[in-house]
């Protein structure tokens, strides 16, 4: 038995509106990896789930700017915690989508993206039965290598994207 769902939600709201939400640390290798991608001409975007609260969004933006540098990400899209990222992901041309939430990774596939999903304790139960379109990774340098090593893709309409 664990905490009731209502209590879990209360704790998440409390955390996401606290100063600590603005002090989140990146996964190892993420800062260096994002900088390599930006230097190579990639235009990273963040699609993040959090509670729809002005202070939460402000703290997330400040945290991203403090960790990666202002302007590193051309856009930050917010989706309410616990809802699908499909609507936000569908507005982008097919590209690589990096995620750690299995259900959002499925939304990425549905939106036509190539999905890289980070192996973490909260999604390991899905690993063995995940779609073949989902590539699992352990570290951010693996993501960067994958992006640099992949061949340009062509979709059914002949559209090229990197």
Coordinates of C-alpha atoms in Angstrom, one line a residue:
X1 CA 0.0 0.0 0.0
X2 CA 1.2 3.5 -0.8
X3 CA -0.1 7.0 -0.4
X4 CA -3.6 7.8 -1.6
X5 CA -3.7 9.4 -5.1
X6 CA -5.0 12.7 -3.6
X7 CA -2.1 12.9 -1.2
X8 CA 0.4 12.2 -4.0
X9 CA -1.2 15.1 -6.0
X10 CA -0.9 17.4 -3.0
X11 CA 2.8 16.6 -2.6
X12 CA 3.4 17.2 -6.3
X13 CA 1.6 20.5 -6.3
X14 CA 3.5 21.6 -3.2
X15 CA 6.8 20.7 -4.8
X16 CA 6.1 22.2 -8.1
X17 CA 5.2 25.6 -6.6
X18 CA 8.2 25.5 -4.2
X19 CA 11.6 27.1 -4.8
X20 CA 13.1 23.6 -5.2
X21 CA 11.2 23.2 -8.5
X22 CA 13.5 26.0 -9.8
X23 CA 16.6 24.2 -8.7
X24 CA 16.2 20.9 -10.6
X25 CA 19.5 19.4 -11.7
X26 CA 20.0 18.1 -15.3
X27 CA 20.7 14.5 -15.9
X28 CA 24.5 13.9 -16.3
X29 CA 25.8 14.9 -19.7
X30 CA 22.7 16.9 -20.7
X31 CA 24.3 20.3 -20.6
X32 CA 27.3 19.3 -22.6
X33 CA 25.2 17.3 -25.0
X34 CA 22.7 20.1 -25.6
X35 CA 25.6 22.5 -26.2
X36 CA 27.1 20.0 -28.8
X37 CA 23.7 19.8 -30.6
X38 CA 23.2 23.6 -30.6
X39 CA 26.8 24.1 -31.9
X40 CA 26.0 21.7 -34.7
X41 CA 22.9 23.7 -35.7
X42 CA 20.2 21.9 -33.9
X43 CA 17.3 23.9 -32.5
X44 CA 16.2 22.1 -29.2
X45 CA 12.7 22.6 -27.8
X46 CA 11.4 21.6 -24.4
X47 CA 8.0 20.0 -24.0
X48 CA 7.5 19.6 -20.2
X49 CA 4.8 18.5 -18.0
X50 CA 4.1 20.4 -14.8
X51 CA 1.2 21.9 -12.9
X52 CA -0.4 24.8 -14.7
X53 CA 0.6 27.5 -12.3
X54 CA 2.3 30.8 -13.2
X55 CA 5.0 30.4 -10.6
X56 CA 5.7 26.9 -11.6
X57 CA 6.2 27.9 -15.3
X58 CA 8.4 30.9 -14.2
X59 CA 10.6 28.7 -12.1
X60 CA 10.9 26.1 -14.8
X61 CA 12.0 28.8 -17.3
X62 CA 14.5 30.3 -14.8
X63 CA 15.9 26.8 -14.0
X64 CA 16.4 26.0 -17.7
X65 CA 18.1 29.4 -18.4
X66 CA 20.3 29.0 -15.3
X67 CA 21.4 25.5 -16.2
X68 CA 21.7 25.7 -20.0
X69 CA 22.0 29.4 -20.6
X70 CA 19.3 31.9 -21.7
X71 CA 18.2 31.3 -25.3
X72 CA 19.6 27.7 -25.6
X73 CA 16.1 26.4 -26.1
X74 CA 14.0 28.3 -28.7
X75 CA 10.8 27.3 -27.0
X76 CA 9.4 25.7 -23.8
X77 CA 5.9 24.2 -24.2
X78 CA 4.1 23.3 -21.0
X79 CA 1.5 20.6 -20.7
X80 CA -0.5 19.9 -17.5
X81 CA 1.0 17.3 -15.3
X82 CA -0.7 13.9 -15.8
X83 CA -2.0 14.7 -19.3
X84 CA -0.7 13.6 -22.7
X85 CA 1.9 15.6 -24.5
X86 CA 0.3 14.6 -27.9
X87 CA -1.2 18.0 -28.6
X88 CA 2.1 19.8 -28.1
X89 CA 4.1 17.2 -30.0
X90 CA 1.8 17.2 -32.9
X91 CA 2.6 20.8 -33.7
X92 CA 6.2 19.9 -34.6
X93 CA 7.4 18.3 -37.8
X94 CA 8.7 14.8 -37.2
X95 CA 12.0 14.9 -35.3
X96 CA 13.7 13.2 -32.3
X97 CA 11.7 13.3 -29.1
X98 CA 13.6 12.5 -25.8
X99 CA 11.4 11.4 -22.9
X100 CA 11.5 9.5 -19.6
X101 CA 7.7 8.9 -19.3
X102 CA 6.6 5.8 -21.2
X103 CA 3.0 7.2 -21.9
X104 CA 4.4 10.4 -23.3
X105 CA 6.9 8.4 -25.4
X106 CA 3.9 6.6 -26.9
X107 CA 2.4 10.0 -27.7
X108 CA 5.7 11.0 -29.4
X109 CA 5.4 7.9 -31.7
X110 CA 1.7 8.8 -32.4
X111 CA 2.8 12.3 -33.3
X112 CA 5.3 10.8 -35.8
X113 CA 8.5 11.4 -33.9
X114 CA 11.5 9.2 -33.5
X115 CA 11.4 8.5 -29.7
X116 CA 14.4 8.0 -27.4
X117 CA 13.3 7.0 -23.9
X118 CA 15.5 7.1 -20.9
X119 CA 15.7 3.9 -18.8
X120 CA 14.6 4.9 -15.3
X121 CA 12.9 3.0 -12.5
X122 CA 9.4 4.4 -13.2
X123 CA 9.3 3.1 -16.7
X124 CA 11.3 -0.2 -16.7
X125 CA 8.1 -2.3 -16.4
X126 CA 7.3 -1.3 -20.0
X127 CA 10.7 -2.1 -21.5
X128 CA 10.1 -5.7 -22.7
X129 CA 6.8 -4.9 -24.4
X130 CA 7.6 -1.5 -25.8
X131 CA 7.1 -0.7 -29.5
X132 CA 10.1 -1.3 -31.8
X133 CA 9.9 2.4 -32.7
X134 CA 11.1 3.3 -29.2
X135 CA 14.9 3.4 -28.6
X136 CA 15.9 3.0 -24.9
X137 CA 19.0 4.8 -23.6
X138 CA 20.8 5.0 -20.3
X139 CA 22.9 8.3 -20.6
X140 CA 22.5 11.6 -22.4
X141 CA 25.8 11.0 -24.3
X142 CA 24.0 8.0 -26.0
X143 CA 21.3 10.4 -27.2
X144 CA 23.9 12.8 -28.7
X145 CA 25.7 10.0 -30.4
X146 CA 22.5 8.6 -31.8
X147 CA 21.5 12.0 -33.2
X148 CA 24.9 12.5 -34.8
X149 CA 25.1 9.0 -36.1
X150 CA 21.7 8.7 -37.7
X151 CA 21.1 9.1 -41.3
X152 CA 18.8 11.8 -42.7
X153 CA 15.3 10.5 -42.8
X154 CA 12.7 10.6 -45.6
X155 CA 9.0 10.3 -44.9
X156 CA 6.3 9.0 -47.2
X157 CA 5.9 12.5 -48.8
X158 CA 9.6 12.8 -49.6
X159 CA 10.2 15.4 -46.8
X160 CA 13.7 15.4 -45.5
X161 CA 14.4 16.2 -41.9
X162 CA 17.4 16.0 -39.6

